[in-house]
Amino acid sequence: MVHIQRRRHGFTLIELLVVIAIIAILAAILFPVFARARAKARQTACLSNVKQISLALMMYAQDHDETCPRTGGAWWEPLMPYVKNAQVFRTPAYSDDATASSDYVINGLILHGETIASFERPADQIAIVVRAPGSASLGYHPWPNDYNPGPPTWDDLSLYVGGSGASWFTARIGHDVHNDGSNYGFMDGHAKWYRWEQTLEPQLPGLHNIDRTIPGWHH
């Protein structure tokens, strides 16, 4: 009787190392791609929030004789009937940060009860901005006024020093929370991603203080 021996085929150490190396190379290539895709998805979701808030601001004004809300820190409360969902005020960029009641800040100039018509270029006037992580309130304003003449520079987004020399609020605009930029909502209801330096004059000529009072930003 003839016995046929069946040889067992297996991977050699070299073959296993080659496979592991290929997997490592693919992971190194694909993981950054997946990370960028997730970051882009968060940016898009946040942009949708900013647009909804900006449109809510416009709808509020349309229902109140073209006048913006006149309120204090809780600026989002008058807008709630127009957004329906409180999660709109939470950006996916800060999944574990509940420092403030809203992940967005509003241009304090708007909260003087200004009319839409008082803005010369609503499409250039920033209304809504993402706050910086860990910031509970924000008082920086980038427009020239009686206390801060000249064009805006945004050299120090963390602190504004008024004409008396006293420091104001110490929180920051989230100017780089999404792919080295941030989402901005405007007075005409549109929203767009910008690198923060693109928001300086003369790129956005609407960044001026129309009533020459200190507008501030409200969380």
mmCIF file of C-alpha atoms in Angstrom:
data_model
loop_
_atom_site.group_PDB
_atom_site.id
_atom_site.type_symbol
_atom_site.label_atom_id
_atom_site.label_comp_id
_atom_site.label_asym_id
_atom_site.label_seq_id
_atom_site.Cartn_x
_atom_site.Cartn_y
_atom_site.Cartn_z
ATOM 1 C CA MET A 1 0.000 0.000 0.000
ATOM 2 C CA VAL A 2 1.288 3.381 -0.960
ATOM 3 C CA HIS A 3 0.902 6.115 1.633
ATOM 4 C CA ILE A 4 0.518 9.603 0.203
ATOM 5 C CA GLN A 5 1.698 12.257 2.603
ATOM 6 C CA ARG A 6 -0.164 15.525 2.375
ATOM 7 C CA ARG A 7 2.044 18.475 2.990
ATOM 8 C CA ARG A 8 0.611 21.152 5.202
ATOM 9 C CA HIS A 9 0.959 24.567 3.693
ATOM 10 C CA GLY A 10 1.270 27.524 6.066
ATOM 11 C CA PHE A 11 2.576 31.052 6.076
ATOM 12 C CA THR A 12 6.237 31.501 6.650
ATOM 13 C CA LEU A 13 7.475 34.159 9.024
ATOM 14 C CA ILE A 14 8.589 36.310 6.113
ATOM 15 C CA GLU A 15 5.167 36.069 4.475
ATOM 16 C CA LEU A 16 3.472 37.063 7.729
ATOM 17 C CA LEU A 17 5.789 40.022 8.122
ATOM 18 C CA VAL A 18 5.045 41.128 4.563
ATOM 19 C CA VAL A 19 1.289 40.955 5.206
ATOM 20 C CA ILE A 20 1.650 42.888 8.471
ATOM 21 C CA ALA A 21 3.763 45.514 6.715
ATOM 22 C CA ILE A 22 1.157 45.924 3.965
ATOM 23 C CA ILE A 23 -1.615 46.326 6.549
ATOM 24 C CA ALA A 24 0.451 48.910 8.432
ATOM 25 C CA ILE A 25 1.079 50.887 5.243
ATOM 26 C CA LEU A 26 -2.607 50.834 4.316
ATOM 27 C CA ALA A 27 -3.550 51.932 7.834
ATOM 28 C CA ALA A 28 -1.053 54.794 7.697
ATOM 29 C CA ILE A 29 -2.581 55.921 4.409
ATOM 30 C CA LEU A 30 -6.256 55.437 5.259
ATOM 31 C CA PHE A 31 -6.466 56.582 8.891
ATOM 32 C CA PRO A 32 -5.614 60.233 8.085
ATOM 33 C CA VAL A 33 -8.132 60.109 5.247
ATOM 34 C CA PHE A 34 -10.815 58.845 7.616
ATOM 35 C CA ALA A 35 -9.837 61.474 10.189
ATOM 36 C CA ARG A 36 -10.130 64.252 7.609
ATOM 37 C CA ALA A 37 -13.478 62.875 6.485
ATOM 38 C CA ARG A 38 -14.773 62.913 10.071
ATOM 39 C CA ALA A 39 -13.474 66.452 10.578
ATOM 40 C CA LYS A 40 -15.151 67.564 7.354
ATOM 41 C CA ALA A 41 -18.412 65.951 8.468
ATOM 42 C CA ARG A 42 -18.249 67.832 11.787
ATOM 43 C CA GLN A 43 -17.520 71.061 9.917
ATOM 44 C CA THR A 44 -20.519 70.516 7.634
ATOM 45 C CA ALA A 45 -22.851 69.715 10.539
ATOM 46 C CA CYS A 46 -21.642 72.792 12.409
ATOM 47 C CA LEU A 47 -22.123 74.950 9.310
ATOM 48 C CA SER A 48 -25.713 73.730 9.123
ATOM 49 C CA ASN A 49 -26.214 74.794 12.753
ATOM 50 C CA VAL A 50 -24.749 78.234 12.104
ATOM 51 C CA LYS A 51 -26.974 78.700 9.073
ATOM 52 C CA GLN A 52 -30.080 77.658 11.028
ATOM 53 C CA ILE A 53 -29.241 80.107 13.814
ATOM 54 C CA SER A 54 -28.578 82.905 11.311
ATOM 55 C CA LEU A 55 -31.884 82.212 9.565
ATOM 56 C CA ALA A 56 -33.636 82.097 12.942
ATOM 57 C CA LEU A 57 -32.238 85.546 13.672
ATOM 58 C CA MET A 58 -33.642 86.818 10.382
ATOM 59 C CA MET A 59 -37.035 85.198 10.983
ATOM 60 C CA TYR A 60 -37.187 86.750 14.436
ATOM 61 C CA ALA A 61 -36.466 90.153 12.914
ATOM 62 C CA GLN A 62 -39.144 89.659 10.247
ATOM 63 C CA ASP A 63 -41.688 88.926 12.971
ATOM 64 C CA HIS A 64 -40.644 91.972 15.013
ATOM 65 C CA ASP A 65 -40.696 94.879 12.569
ATOM 66 C CA GLU A 66 -37.252 94.021 11.140
ATOM 67 C CA THR A 67 -35.730 94.440 14.616
ATOM 68 C CA CYS A 68 -33.138 92.112 16.131
ATOM 69 C CA PRO A 69 -33.506 90.793 19.685
ATOM 70 C CA ARG A 70 -32.740 93.114 22.557
ATOM 71 C CA THR A 71 -31.432 90.753 25.170
ATOM 72 C CA GLY A 72 -28.469 89.924 27.351
ATOM 73 C CA GLY A 73 -26.452 86.767 27.732
ATOM 74 C CA ALA A 74 -29.283 84.350 26.954
ATOM 75 C CA TRP A 75 -29.470 85.573 23.367
ATOM 76 C CA TRP A 76 -30.585 82.169 22.052
ATOM 77 C CA GLU A 77 -33.864 82.094 23.985
ATOM 78 C CA PRO A 78 -35.813 84.395 21.606
ATOM 79 C CA LEU A 79 -34.608 82.251 18.693
ATOM 80 C CA MET A 80 -35.726 78.899 20.100
ATOM 81 C CA PRO A 81 -39.212 79.000 18.478
ATOM 82 C CA TYR A 82 -37.490 79.311 15.101
ATOM 83 C CA VAL A 83 -35.041 76.420 15.471
ATOM 84 C CA LYS A 84 -37.223 73.971 17.480
ATOM 85 C CA ASN A 85 -34.220 71.877 18.503
ATOM 86 C CA ALA A 86 -31.837 73.031 21.223
ATOM 87 C CA GLN A 87 -29.105 70.780 19.789
ATOM 88 C CA VAL A 88 -28.698 73.339 17.004
ATOM 89 C CA PHE A 89 -26.768 75.386 19.561
ATOM 90 C CA ARG A 90 -24.268 72.554 20.052
ATOM 91 C CA THR A 91 -21.435 72.035 17.604
ATOM 92 C CA PRO A 92 -20.202 68.476 17.005
ATOM 93 C CA ALA A 93 -16.683 69.835 17.432
ATOM 94 C CA TYR A 94 -17.218 70.000 21.209
ATOM 95 C CA SER A 95 -18.858 66.693 22.023
ATOM 96 C CA ASP A 96 -17.651 66.709 25.631
ATOM 97 C CA ASP A 97 -17.514 70.442 26.372
ATOM 98 C CA ALA A 98 -20.566 71.944 28.072
ATOM 99 C CA THR A 99 -18.826 75.018 29.468
ATOM 100 C CA ALA A 100 -21.411 77.450 28.121
ATOM 101 C CA SER A 101 -25.121 77.248 27.394
ATOM 102 C CA SER A 102 -24.373 77.581 23.683
ATOM 103 C CA ASP A 103 -21.417 76.512 21.570
ATOM 104 C CA TYR A 104 -21.929 79.639 19.482
ATOM 105 C CA VAL A 105 -21.580 83.319 20.291
ATOM 106 C CA ILE A 106 -23.473 86.224 18.782
ATOM 107 C CA ASN A 107 -22.226 89.654 17.810
ATOM 108 C CA GLY A 108 -23.248 91.816 20.754
ATOM 109 C CA LEU A 109 -23.929 94.723 18.409
ATOM 110 C CA ILE A 110 -27.025 92.877 17.229
ATOM 111 C CA LEU A 111 -28.417 92.663 20.752
ATOM 112 C CA HIS A 112 -28.930 96.418 20.908
ATOM 113 C CA GLY A 113 -32.205 95.850 19.087
ATOM 114 C CA GLU A 114 -30.774 97.005 15.776
ATOM 115 C CA THR A 115 -32.887 96.845 12.640
ATOM 116 C CA ILE A 116 -31.798 94.805 9.636
ATOM 117 C CA ALA A 117 -31.821 98.013 7.582
ATOM 118 C CA SER A 118 -29.233 99.581 9.896
ATOM 119 C CA PHE A 119 -26.573 97.253 8.506
ATOM 120 C CA GLU A 120 -25.135 98.684 5.307
ATOM 121 C CA ARG A 121 -23.991 95.289 4.022
ATOM 122 C CA PRO A 122 -25.825 92.486 5.845
ATOM 123 C CA ALA A 123 -24.124 89.852 3.685
ATOM 124 C CA ASP A 124 -20.739 91.002 5.054
ATOM 125 C CA GLN A 125 -21.754 91.489 8.677
ATOM 126 C CA ILE A 126 -20.821 88.557 10.897
ATOM 127 C CA ALA A 127 -23.569 87.662 13.349
ATOM 128 C CA ILE A 128 -22.790 84.168 14.667
ATOM 129 C CA VAL A 129 -19.417 82.580 15.446
ATOM 130 C CA VAL A 130 -18.294 79.323 17.037
ATOM 131 C CA ARG A 131 -16.954 79.929 20.531
ATOM 132 C CA ALA A 132 -13.575 78.585 21.564
ATOM 133 C CA PRO A 133 -13.502 75.349 23.582
ATOM 134 C CA GLY A 134 -13.618 75.955 27.310
ATOM 135 C CA SER A 135 -14.834 79.546 26.891
ATOM 136 C CA ALA A 136 -17.923 80.422 28.878
ATOM 137 C CA SER A 137 -18.318 83.988 27.625
ATOM 138 C CA LEU A 138 -16.783 86.303 25.097
ATOM 139 C CA GLY A 139 -16.365 90.046 24.995
ATOM 140 C CA TYR A 140 -13.859 90.707 22.233
ATOM 141 C CA HIS A 141 -14.999 92.915 19.382
ATOM 142 C CA PRO A 142 -13.047 93.391 16.152
ATOM 143 C CA TRP A 143 -14.580 96.650 14.926
ATOM 144 C CA PRO A 144 -13.148 100.145 15.164
ATOM 145 C CA ASN A 145 -14.974 102.450 17.539
ATOM 146 C CA ASP A 146 -14.386 105.406 19.820
ATOM 147 C CA TYR A 147 -12.365 103.272 22.225
ATOM 148 C CA ASN A 148 -10.470 101.310 19.601
ATOM 149 C CA PRO A 149 -9.942 103.435 16.461
ATOM 150 C CA GLY A 150 -8.534 102.056 13.268
ATOM 151 C CA PRO A 151 -9.097 98.832 11.354
ATOM 152 C CA PRO A 152 -9.624 95.552 13.213
ATOM 153 C CA THR A 153 -6.631 93.334 13.728
ATOM 154 C CA TRP A 154 -7.786 90.462 15.953
ATOM 155 C CA ASP A 155 -4.191 90.323 17.216
ATOM 156 C CA ASP A 156 -5.383 89.090 20.598
ATOM 157 C CA LEU A 157 -8.661 87.234 20.456
ATOM 158 C CA SER A 158 -8.539 86.468 24.175
ATOM 159 C CA LEU A 159 -8.607 89.933 25.652
ATOM 160 C CA TYR A 160 -9.879 93.392 24.818
ATOM 161 C CA VAL A 161 -8.574 96.402 26.739
ATOM 162 C CA GLY A 162 -10.976 99.337 26.711
ATOM 163 C CA GLY A 163 -10.211 103.037 26.625
ATOM 164 C CA SER A 164 -9.876 103.162 30.408
ATOM 165 C CA GLY A 165 -7.207 100.466 30.323
ATOM 166 C CA ALA A 166 -9.430 97.937 32.087
ATOM 167 C CA SER A 167 -9.529 94.454 30.633
ATOM 168 C CA TRP A 168 -12.838 93.089 29.411
ATOM 169 C CA PHE A 169 -13.965 89.468 29.003
ATOM 170 C CA THR A 170 -11.340 86.759 28.635
ATOM 171 C CA ALA A 171 -12.700 84.185 26.252
ATOM 172 C CA ARG A 172 -12.003 83.415 22.625
ATOM 173 C CA ILE A 173 -13.634 83.002 19.269
ATOM 174 C CA GLY A 174 -13.090 79.496 17.952
ATOM 175 C CA HIS A 175 -11.295 80.748 14.862
ATOM 176 C CA ASP A 176 -9.624 77.435 13.995
ATOM 177 C CA VAL A 177 -11.996 74.737 15.253
ATOM 178 C CA HIS A 178 -12.701 73.324 11.783
ATOM 179 C CA ASN A 179 -9.759 72.561 9.505
ATOM 180 C CA ASP A 180 -7.788 75.694 10.429
ATOM 181 C CA GLY A 181 -10.881 77.855 10.081
ATOM 182 C CA SER A 182 -14.357 78.318 11.469
ATOM 183 C CA ASN A 183 -17.981 78.724 10.444
ATOM 184 C CA TYR A 184 -19.508 82.200 10.396
ATOM 185 C CA GLY A 185 -23.138 83.222 10.112
ATOM 186 C CA PHE A 186 -24.077 86.549 8.544
ATOM 187 C CA MET A 187 -26.883 89.057 8.915
ATOM 188 C CA ASP A 188 -28.491 88.066 5.614
ATOM 189 C CA GLY A 189 -28.919 84.485 6.858
ATOM 190 C CA HIS A 190 -26.121 82.790 4.948
ATOM 191 C CA ALA A 191 -23.253 80.906 6.576
ATOM 192 C CA LYS A 192 -19.787 80.096 5.324
ATOM 193 C CA TRP A 193 -16.472 78.630 6.428
ATOM 194 C CA TYR A 194 -13.520 81.027 6.522
ATOM 195 C CA ARG A 195 -9.972 81.040 7.715
ATOM 196 C CA TRP A 196 -9.996 83.639 10.435
ATOM 197 C CA GLU A 197 -7.617 85.999 8.627
ATOM 198 C CA GLN A 198 -10.144 86.131 5.776
ATOM 199 C CA THR A 199 -12.602 87.865 8.092
ATOM 200 C CA LEU A 200 -10.400 90.932 8.443
ATOM 201 C CA GLU A 201 -10.929 94.125 6.503
ATOM 202 C CA PRO A 202 -10.853 94.646 3.575
ATOM 203 C CA GLN A 203 -11.785 91.044 2.781
ATOM 204 C CA LEU A 204 -15.101 91.467 4.591
ATOM 205 C CA PRO A 205 -15.784 95.207 4.481
ATOM 206 C CA GLY A 206 -18.904 94.808 6.620
ATOM 207 C CA LEU A 207 -16.814 94.251 9.723
ATOM 208 C CA HIS A 208 -17.402 97.691 11.131
ATOM 209 C CA ASN A 209 -19.260 99.019 14.122
ATOM 210 C CA ILE A 210 -22.239 100.905 12.730
ATOM 211 C CA ASP A 211 -23.230 102.700 15.921
ATOM 212 C CA ARG A 212 -19.726 103.244 17.322
ATOM 213 C CA THR A 213 -20.545 101.594 20.620
ATOM 214 C CA ILE A 214 -18.732 98.600 22.011
ATOM 215 C CA PRO A 215 -20.717 95.629 20.727
ATOM 216 C CA GLY A 216 -18.960 92.708 22.378
ATOM 217 C CA TRP A 217 -19.851 89.083 21.920
ATOM 218 C CA HIS A 218 -22.288 87.101 24.018
ATOM 219 C CA HIS A 219 -22.149 83.411 24.802
#
